[in-house]
Coordinates of C-alpha atoms and ligand atoms in Angstrom, one line a residue:
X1 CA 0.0 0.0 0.0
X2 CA 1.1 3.5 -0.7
X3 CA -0.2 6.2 1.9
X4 CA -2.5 9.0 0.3
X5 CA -0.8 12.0 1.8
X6 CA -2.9 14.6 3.8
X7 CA -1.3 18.2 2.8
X8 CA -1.6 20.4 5.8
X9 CA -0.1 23.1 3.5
X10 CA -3.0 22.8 1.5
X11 CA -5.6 22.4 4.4
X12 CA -4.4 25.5 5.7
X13 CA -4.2 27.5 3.0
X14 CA -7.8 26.9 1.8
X15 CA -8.3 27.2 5.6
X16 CA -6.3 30.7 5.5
X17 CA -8.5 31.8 2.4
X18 CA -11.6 31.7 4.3
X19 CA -10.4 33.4 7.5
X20 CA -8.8 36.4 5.1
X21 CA -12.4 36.7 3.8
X22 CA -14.2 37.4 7.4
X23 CA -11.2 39.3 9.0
X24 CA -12.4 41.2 5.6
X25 CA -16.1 41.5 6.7
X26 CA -15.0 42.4 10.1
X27 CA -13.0 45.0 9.1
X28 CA -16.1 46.9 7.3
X29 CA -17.6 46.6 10.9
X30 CA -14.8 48.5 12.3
X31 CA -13.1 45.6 14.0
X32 CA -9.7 44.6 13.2
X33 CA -8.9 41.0 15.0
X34 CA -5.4 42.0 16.8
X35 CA -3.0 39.5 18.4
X36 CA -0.1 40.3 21.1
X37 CA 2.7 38.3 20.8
X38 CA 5.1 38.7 24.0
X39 CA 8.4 36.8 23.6
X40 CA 10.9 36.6 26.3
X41 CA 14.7 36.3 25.7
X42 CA 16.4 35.4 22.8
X43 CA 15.8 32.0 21.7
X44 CA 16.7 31.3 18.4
X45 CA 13.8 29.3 17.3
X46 CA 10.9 30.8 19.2
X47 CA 11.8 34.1 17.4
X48 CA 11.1 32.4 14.1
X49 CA 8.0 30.9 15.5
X50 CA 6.5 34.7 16.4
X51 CA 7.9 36.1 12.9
X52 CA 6.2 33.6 10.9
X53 CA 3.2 34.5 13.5
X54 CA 3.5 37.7 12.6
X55 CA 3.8 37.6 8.8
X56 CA 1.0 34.9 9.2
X57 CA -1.3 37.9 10.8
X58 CA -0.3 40.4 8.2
X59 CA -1.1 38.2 5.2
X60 CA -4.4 38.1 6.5
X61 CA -5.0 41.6 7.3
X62 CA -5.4 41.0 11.2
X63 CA -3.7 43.7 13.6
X64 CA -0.4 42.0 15.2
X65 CA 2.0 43.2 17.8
X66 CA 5.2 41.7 19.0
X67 CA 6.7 42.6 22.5
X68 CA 10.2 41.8 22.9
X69 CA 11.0 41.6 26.4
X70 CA 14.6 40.8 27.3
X71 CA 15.9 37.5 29.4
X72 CA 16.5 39.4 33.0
X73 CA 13.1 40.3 32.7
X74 CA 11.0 39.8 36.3
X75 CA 7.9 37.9 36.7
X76 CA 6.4 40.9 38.0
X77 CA 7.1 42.3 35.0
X78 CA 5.8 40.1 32.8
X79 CA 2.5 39.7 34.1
X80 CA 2.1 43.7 34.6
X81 CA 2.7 43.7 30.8
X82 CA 0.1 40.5 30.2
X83 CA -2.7 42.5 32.5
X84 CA -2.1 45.4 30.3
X85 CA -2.8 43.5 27.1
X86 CA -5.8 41.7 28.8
X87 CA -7.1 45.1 28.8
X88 CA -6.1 46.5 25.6
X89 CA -9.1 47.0 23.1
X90 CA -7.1 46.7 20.4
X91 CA -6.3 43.3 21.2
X92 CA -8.4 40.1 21.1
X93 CA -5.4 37.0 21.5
X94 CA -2.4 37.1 23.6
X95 CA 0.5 34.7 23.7
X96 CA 3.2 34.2 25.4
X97 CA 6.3 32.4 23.6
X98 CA 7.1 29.2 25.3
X99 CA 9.6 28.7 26.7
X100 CA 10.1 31.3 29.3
X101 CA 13.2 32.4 30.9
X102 CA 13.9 29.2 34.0
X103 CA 13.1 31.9 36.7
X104 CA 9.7 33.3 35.8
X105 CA 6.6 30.6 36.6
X106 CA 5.4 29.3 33.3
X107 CA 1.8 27.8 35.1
X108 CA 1.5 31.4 36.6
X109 CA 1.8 33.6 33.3
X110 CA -0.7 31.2 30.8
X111 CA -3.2 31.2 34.3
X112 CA -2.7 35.5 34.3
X113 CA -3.5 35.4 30.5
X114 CA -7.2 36.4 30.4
X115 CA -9.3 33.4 29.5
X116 CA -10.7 34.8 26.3
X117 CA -8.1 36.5 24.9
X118 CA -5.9 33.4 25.4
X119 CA -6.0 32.0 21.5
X120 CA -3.5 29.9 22.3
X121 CA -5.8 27.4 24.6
X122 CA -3.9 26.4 27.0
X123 CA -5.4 28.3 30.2
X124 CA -6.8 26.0 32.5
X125 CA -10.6 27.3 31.9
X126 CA -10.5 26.9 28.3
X127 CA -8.6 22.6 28.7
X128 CA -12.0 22.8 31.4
X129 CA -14.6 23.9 28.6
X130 CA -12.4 21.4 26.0
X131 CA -12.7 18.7 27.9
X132 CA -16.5 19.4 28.6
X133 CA -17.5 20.1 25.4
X134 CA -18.1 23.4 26.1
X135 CA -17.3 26.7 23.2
X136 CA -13.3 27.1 24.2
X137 CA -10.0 28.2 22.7
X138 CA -8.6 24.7 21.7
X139 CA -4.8 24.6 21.7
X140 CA -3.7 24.9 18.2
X141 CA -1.9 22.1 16.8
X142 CA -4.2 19.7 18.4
X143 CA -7.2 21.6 16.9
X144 CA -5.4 21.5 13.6
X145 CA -5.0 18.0 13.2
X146 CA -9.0 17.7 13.7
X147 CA -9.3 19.7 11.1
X148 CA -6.9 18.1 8.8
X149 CA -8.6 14.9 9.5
X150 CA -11.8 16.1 9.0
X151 CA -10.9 17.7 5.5
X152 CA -9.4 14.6 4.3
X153 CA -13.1 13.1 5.1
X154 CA -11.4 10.6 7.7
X155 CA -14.2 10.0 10.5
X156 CA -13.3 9.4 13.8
X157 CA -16.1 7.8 15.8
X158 CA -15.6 4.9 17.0
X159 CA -11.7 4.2 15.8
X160 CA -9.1 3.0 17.7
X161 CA -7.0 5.8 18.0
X162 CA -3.3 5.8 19.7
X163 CA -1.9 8.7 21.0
X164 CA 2.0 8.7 21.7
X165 CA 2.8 11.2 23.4
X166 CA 1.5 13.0 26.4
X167 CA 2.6 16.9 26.8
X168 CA -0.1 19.6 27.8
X169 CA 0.0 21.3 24.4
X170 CA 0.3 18.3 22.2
X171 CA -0.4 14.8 23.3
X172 CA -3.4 14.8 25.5
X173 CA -5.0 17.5 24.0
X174 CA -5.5 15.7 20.7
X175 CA -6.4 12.6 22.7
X176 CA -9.3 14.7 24.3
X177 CA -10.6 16.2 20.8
X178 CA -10.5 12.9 19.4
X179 CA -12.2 11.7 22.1
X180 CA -14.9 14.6 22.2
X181 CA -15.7 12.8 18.9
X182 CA -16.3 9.5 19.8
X183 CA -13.1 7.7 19.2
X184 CA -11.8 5.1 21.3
X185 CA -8.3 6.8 23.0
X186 CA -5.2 4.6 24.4
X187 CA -2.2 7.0 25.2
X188 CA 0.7 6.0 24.8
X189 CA 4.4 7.4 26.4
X190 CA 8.0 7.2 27.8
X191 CA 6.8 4.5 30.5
X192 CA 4.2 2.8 27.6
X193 CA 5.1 -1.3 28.4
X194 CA 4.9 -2.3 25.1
X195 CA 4.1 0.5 22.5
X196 CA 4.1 -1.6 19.2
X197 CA 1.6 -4.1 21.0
X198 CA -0.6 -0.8 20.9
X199 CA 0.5 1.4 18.1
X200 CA -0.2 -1.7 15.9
X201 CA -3.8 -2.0 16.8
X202 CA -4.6 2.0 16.2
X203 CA -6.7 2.9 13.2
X204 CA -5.4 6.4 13.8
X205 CA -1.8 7.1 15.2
X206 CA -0.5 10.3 16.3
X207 CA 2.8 10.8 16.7
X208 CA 4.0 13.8 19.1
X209 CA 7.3 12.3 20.6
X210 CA 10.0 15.0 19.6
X211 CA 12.8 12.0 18.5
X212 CA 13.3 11.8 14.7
X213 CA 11.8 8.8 12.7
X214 CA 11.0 7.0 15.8
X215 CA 7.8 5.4 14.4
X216 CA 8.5 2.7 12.1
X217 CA 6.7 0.8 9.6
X218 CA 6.5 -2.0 12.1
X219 CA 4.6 0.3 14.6
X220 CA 1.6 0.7 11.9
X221 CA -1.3 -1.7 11.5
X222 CA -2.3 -1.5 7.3
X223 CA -4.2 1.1 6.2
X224 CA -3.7 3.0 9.3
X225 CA -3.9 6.8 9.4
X226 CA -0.5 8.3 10.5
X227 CA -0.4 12.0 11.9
X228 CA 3.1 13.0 12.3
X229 CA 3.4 15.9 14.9
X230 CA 7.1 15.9 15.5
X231 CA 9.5 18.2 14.1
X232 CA 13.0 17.4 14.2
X233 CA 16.5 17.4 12.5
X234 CA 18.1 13.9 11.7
X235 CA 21.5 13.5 11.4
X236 CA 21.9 15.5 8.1
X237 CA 20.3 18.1 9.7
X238 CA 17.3 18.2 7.5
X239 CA 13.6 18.5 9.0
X240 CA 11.9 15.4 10.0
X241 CA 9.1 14.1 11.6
X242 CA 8.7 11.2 14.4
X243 CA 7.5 9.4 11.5
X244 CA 10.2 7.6 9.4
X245 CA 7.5 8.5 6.3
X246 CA 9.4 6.3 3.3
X247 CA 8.4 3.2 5.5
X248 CA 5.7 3.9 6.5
X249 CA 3.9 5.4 3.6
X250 CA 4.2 1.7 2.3
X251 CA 1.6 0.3 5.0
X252 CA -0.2 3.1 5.9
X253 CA -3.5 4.4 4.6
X254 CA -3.0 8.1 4.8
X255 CA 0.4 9.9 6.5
X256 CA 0.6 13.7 7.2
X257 CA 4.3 14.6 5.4
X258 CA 7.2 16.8 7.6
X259 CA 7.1 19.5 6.5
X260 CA 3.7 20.7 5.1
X261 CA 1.9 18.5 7.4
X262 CA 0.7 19.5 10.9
X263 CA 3.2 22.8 11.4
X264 CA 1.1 25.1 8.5
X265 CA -2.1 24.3 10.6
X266 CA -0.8 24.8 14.2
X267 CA -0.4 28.7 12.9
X268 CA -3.6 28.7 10.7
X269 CA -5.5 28.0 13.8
X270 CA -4.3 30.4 15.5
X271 CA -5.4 32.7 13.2
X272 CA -8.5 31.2 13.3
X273 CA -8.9 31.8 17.4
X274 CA -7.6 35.1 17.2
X275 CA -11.0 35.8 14.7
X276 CA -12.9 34.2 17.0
X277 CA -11.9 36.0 19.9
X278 CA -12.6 39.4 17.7
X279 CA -15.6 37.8 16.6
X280 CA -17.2 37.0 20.5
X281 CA -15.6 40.3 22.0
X282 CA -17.8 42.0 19.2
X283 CA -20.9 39.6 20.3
X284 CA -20.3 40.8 24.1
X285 CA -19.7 44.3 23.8
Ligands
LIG301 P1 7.2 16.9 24.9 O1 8.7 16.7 24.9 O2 6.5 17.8 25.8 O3 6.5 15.5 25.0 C1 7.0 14.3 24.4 C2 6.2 13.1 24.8 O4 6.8 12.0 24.2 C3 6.2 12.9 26.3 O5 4.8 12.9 26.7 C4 6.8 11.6 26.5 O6 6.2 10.7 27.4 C5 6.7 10.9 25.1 N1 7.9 10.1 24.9 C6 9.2 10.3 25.0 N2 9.9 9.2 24.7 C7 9.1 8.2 24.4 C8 9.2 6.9 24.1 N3 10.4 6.3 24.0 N4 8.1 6.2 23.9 C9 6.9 6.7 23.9 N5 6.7 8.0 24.3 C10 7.8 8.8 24.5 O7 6.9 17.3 23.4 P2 5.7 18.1 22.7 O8 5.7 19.5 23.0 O9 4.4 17.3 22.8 O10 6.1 18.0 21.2 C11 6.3 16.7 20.5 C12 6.9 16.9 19.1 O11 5.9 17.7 18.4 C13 8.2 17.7 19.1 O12 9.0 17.3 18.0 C14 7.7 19.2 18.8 O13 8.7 19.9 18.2 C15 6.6 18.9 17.9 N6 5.5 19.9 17.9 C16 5.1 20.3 16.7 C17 4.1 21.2 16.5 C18 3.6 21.5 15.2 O14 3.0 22.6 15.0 N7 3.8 20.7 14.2 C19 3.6 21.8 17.7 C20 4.0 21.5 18.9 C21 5.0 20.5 19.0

């Protein structure tokens, strides 16, 4: 068998398309969707994460803003800047660049974030509302790869579904959503017994591990859907997945490609919350 790749570059920028058009019809409202961007230190890679967040907003005619606040930054300070944003009209999403400098409390600054400008999902109220069913922020990538699946026409209720992986903002997450949706939900992680005695019985398998080509063809039952989350550097240094995809395109059903896969839909749907957040502050006031 030879896997029918799902293009999340595709997904998102049909996806993109749509949210252009009502940041559009928003805009002849008078409301601009605006998103705060706060980035702490100088971390290499998080700074490409908020410029392509940034060009992302741009391209799509929302308001952005990007607050670079230096390493020896204070905790004090940072959440005195996060409660001004939480009451800045202008602006409907705030996030805060993970990871934060060691000494400032990561838990404290997402719980400070107000609960609906916080696009990114991942304040407690809005996981509480997720995992209840309730309207929420989800977190992004997770709420990507519903989408993805859902535009590939890939149903979920009732599937087998194996998580590996288990982080906050990744692994159980997606587990929940999938969940929400009547899958059947086994998670898998670094204490998992046996993993191939479960990866091998999942109809659906994502992958959010953060170790290159870990999942093998061996790991995948035939026909299985394979969602590769991961994004790594193998040893030639080139951008990889968890998901070593040669293989494992030959068993698999469908397989989600690094890059193009997942990562153009994490950002997409952010986009997508910030509108939303414009969208509901709009409804309130
Ligand atoms: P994390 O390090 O927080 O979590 C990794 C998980 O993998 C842990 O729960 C751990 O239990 C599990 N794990 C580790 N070793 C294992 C093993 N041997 N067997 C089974 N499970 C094992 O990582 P994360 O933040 O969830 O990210 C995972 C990957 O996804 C990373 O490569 C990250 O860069 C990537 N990521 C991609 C996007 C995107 O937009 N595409 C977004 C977020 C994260």
């Amino acid at each position: 068998m030879t896997a029918v790749i799902i293009s999340g570059k595709e997904i998102a920028d049909k996806k993109r398309q749509e949210i252009a058009e009502e940041v559009k019809s928003l805009k002849e409202n008078g409301i601009v969707p605006g998103l705060a961007v706060v980035l702490v230190g100088d971390n290499h890679a998080s700074r490409t994460y908020v410029k392509n967040k940034e060009k992302a907003c741009k391209e799509l005619g929302m308001y952005s803003v990007l607050i670079e606040l230096p390493e020896e930054t204070s905790e004090g300070e940072l959440l005195d800047k996060i409660h001004e944003l939480n009451n800045d009209k202008q602006i409907h999403g705030i996030l805060v660049q993970l990871p934060i400098p060691k000494h400032i409390d990561e838990t404290k600054v997402i719980e400070s974030i107000s609960p609906d400008k916080d696009v990114d999902g991942f304040h407690p109220i809005n996981i509480g509302r997720m995992m209840t069913g309730q309207n929420a922020f989800l977190p992004c990538t997770p709420f990507g790869i519903m989408v993805m699946l859902e535009e590939a026409g890939i149903s979920v209720a009732g599937k087998d579904v194996v998580v590996v992986g288990r982080s906050n903002i990744v692994g159980k997450p997606v587990g929940q959503l999938l969940l929400n949706q009547h899958a059947t939900v086994t998670y898998c992680h670094s204490k998992t017994k046996d993993l191939k005695f479960h990866t091998r019985q999942a109809d659906i398998l994502v992958a959010a591990v953060g170790i290159a080509n870990f999942i093998t063809a061996d790991h995948i039952k035939e026909g299985a859907v394979v969602i590769d989350v991961g994004i790594n550097r193998n040893e030639a240094g080139k951008l990889c997945g968890d998901v070593a995809f040669d293989e494992v395109s030959e068993v698999a059903g469908y397989i989600t490609p690094v890059p193009k896969g997942v990562g153009p839909m994490t950002i997409t749907m952010l986009m997508y919350n910030t509108l939303k957040s414009a969208r509901e502050s709009a409804e309130r006031s």
